[in-house]
Amino acid sequence: MFDRTEQEVKWYSRKSKKGKTHSYKRVKTVIIFECDNCHEEFKRDKGQVDPKRLDNAYNHVCPECDPKRFAQKKGAEQRRKLNTTVDGLLTIDQL
């Protein structure tokens, strides 16, 4: 699940040709997700994530969890929902 975006600032220093040290900063945008499998927070760089996937319509899985196993579990749940009979007592809200 998409949670929020943060900016991380890192300061570096370099030495010029004349020996003077200059400090400069780099700002990196980081996206915070919550794993849909284990509910732990994890970070990804904004450049690594497709902008269309920054939505809660997509599932997000952390590096510790197995994404293929999670996808199979979600697919089985969806199949169970869609295999119900027409005269079942499920309403659209429960799907």
Short mmCIF file of C-alpha atoms in Angstrom, two decimals:
data_model
loop_
_atom_site.label_atom_id
_atom_site.label_comp_id
_atom_site.label_asym_id
_atom_site.label_seq_id
_atom_site.Cartn_x
_atom_site.Cartn_y
_atom_site.Cartn_z
CA MET A 1 0.00 0.00 0.00
CA PHE A 2 1.33 3.45 -0.90
CA ASP A 3 1.93 5.47 2.25
CA ARG A 4 3.84 8.70 1.60
CA THR A 5 6.82 10.34 -0.07
CA GLU A 6 9.82 11.75 1.77
CA GLN A 7 12.94 13.60 0.77
CA GLU A 8 16.31 12.55 2.12
CA VAL A 9 19.10 15.13 2.17
CA LYS A 10 22.73 14.01 2.19
CA TRP A 11 25.64 16.38 2.61
CA TYR A 12 29.00 15.72 0.92
CA SER A 13 32.26 17.61 0.80
CA ARG A 14 34.79 17.82 -1.98
CA LYS A 15 38.20 19.36 -2.27
CA SER A 16 38.75 21.99 -4.95
CA LYS A 17 41.84 22.39 -7.12
CA LYS A 18 43.23 25.00 -4.76
CA GLY A 19 42.73 22.81 -1.68
CA LYS A 20 39.61 24.43 -0.24
CA THR A 21 36.79 22.07 0.82
CA HIS A 22 33.29 22.76 -0.43
CA SER A 23 30.17 21.17 0.98
CA TYR A 24 27.18 20.38 -1.19
CA LYS A 25 23.92 18.50 -0.78
CA ARG A 26 21.97 15.95 -2.76
CA VAL A 27 18.22 15.55 -2.31
CA LYS A 28 16.74 12.12 -2.99
CA THR A 29 13.00 11.48 -3.09
CA VAL A 30 12.01 8.23 -1.38
CA ILE A 31 8.61 6.56 -1.43
CA ILE A 32 7.37 4.75 1.67
CA PHE A 33 5.20 1.69 1.09
CA GLU A 34 3.45 -0.67 3.49
CA CYS A 35 3.77 -4.33 2.56
CA ASP A 36 0.39 -5.87 1.78
CA ASN A 37 1.63 -9.24 3.00
CA CYS A 38 3.41 -8.56 6.33
CA HIS A 39 2.36 -4.90 6.92
CA GLU A 40 5.95 -3.68 7.41
CA GLU A 41 7.10 -0.34 5.99
CA PHE A 42 9.78 -0.31 3.30
CA LYS A 43 11.41 2.33 1.10
CA ARG A 44 12.02 2.61 -2.63
CA ASP A 45 13.68 5.36 -4.63
CA LYS A 46 11.20 7.35 -6.69
CA GLY A 47 13.19 6.66 -9.86
CA GLN A 48 12.77 2.89 -9.43
CA VAL A 49 8.96 2.99 -9.17
CA ASP A 50 6.60 3.46 -12.11
CA PRO A 51 4.45 6.56 -11.44
CA LYS A 52 1.29 4.60 -12.31
CA ARG A 53 1.99 2.22 -9.42
CA LEU A 54 1.90 5.01 -6.81
CA ASP A 55 -1.67 4.10 -6.03
CA ASN A 56 -3.45 1.81 -3.60
CA ALA A 57 -5.08 -0.05 -6.51
CA TYR A 58 -1.79 -1.98 -6.83
CA ASN A 59 -0.38 -4.38 -4.26
CA HIS A 60 3.12 -3.69 -2.92
CA VAL A 61 5.31 -6.41 -1.41
CA CYS A 62 8.51 -5.78 0.59
CA PRO A 63 11.85 -7.42 -0.31
CA GLU A 64 11.60 -9.91 2.59
CA CYS A 65 8.30 -11.39 1.32
CA ASP A 66 7.99 -13.59 -1.76
CA PRO A 67 6.03 -11.63 -4.40
CA LYS A 68 5.17 -14.70 -6.50
CA ARG A 69 3.72 -16.52 -3.51
CA PHE A 70 1.72 -13.41 -2.58
CA ALA A 71 0.38 -13.13 -6.16
CA GLN A 72 -0.72 -16.78 -6.15
CA LYS A 73 -2.54 -16.27 -2.85
CA LYS A 74 -4.37 -13.17 -4.16
CA GLY A 75 -5.25 -14.98 -7.40
CA ALA A 76 -6.76 -17.90 -5.47
CA GLU A 77 -8.86 -15.50 -3.37
CA GLN A 78 -10.15 -13.78 -6.52
CA ARG A 79 -10.93 -17.13 -8.16
CA ARG A 80 -12.98 -18.18 -5.12
CA LYS A 81 -14.96 -14.96 -5.32
CA LEU A 82 -15.63 -15.28 -9.04
CA ASN A 83 -16.61 -18.97 -8.90
CA THR A 84 -19.68 -18.31 -6.75
CA THR A 85 -23.03 -19.22 -8.26
CA VAL A 86 -25.45 -16.65 -9.60
CA ASP A 87 -28.06 -17.41 -6.97
CA GLY A 88 -25.52 -16.97 -4.15
CA LEU A 89 -26.30 -14.67 -1.26
CA LEU A 90 -23.28 -12.42 -1.86
CA THR A 91 -23.99 -8.81 -2.70
CA ILE A 92 -21.74 -6.61 -4.81
CA ASP A 93 -20.42 -4.94 -1.66
CA GLN A 94 -19.05 -8.26 -0.38
CA LEU A 95 -17.15 -8.98 -3.62
#
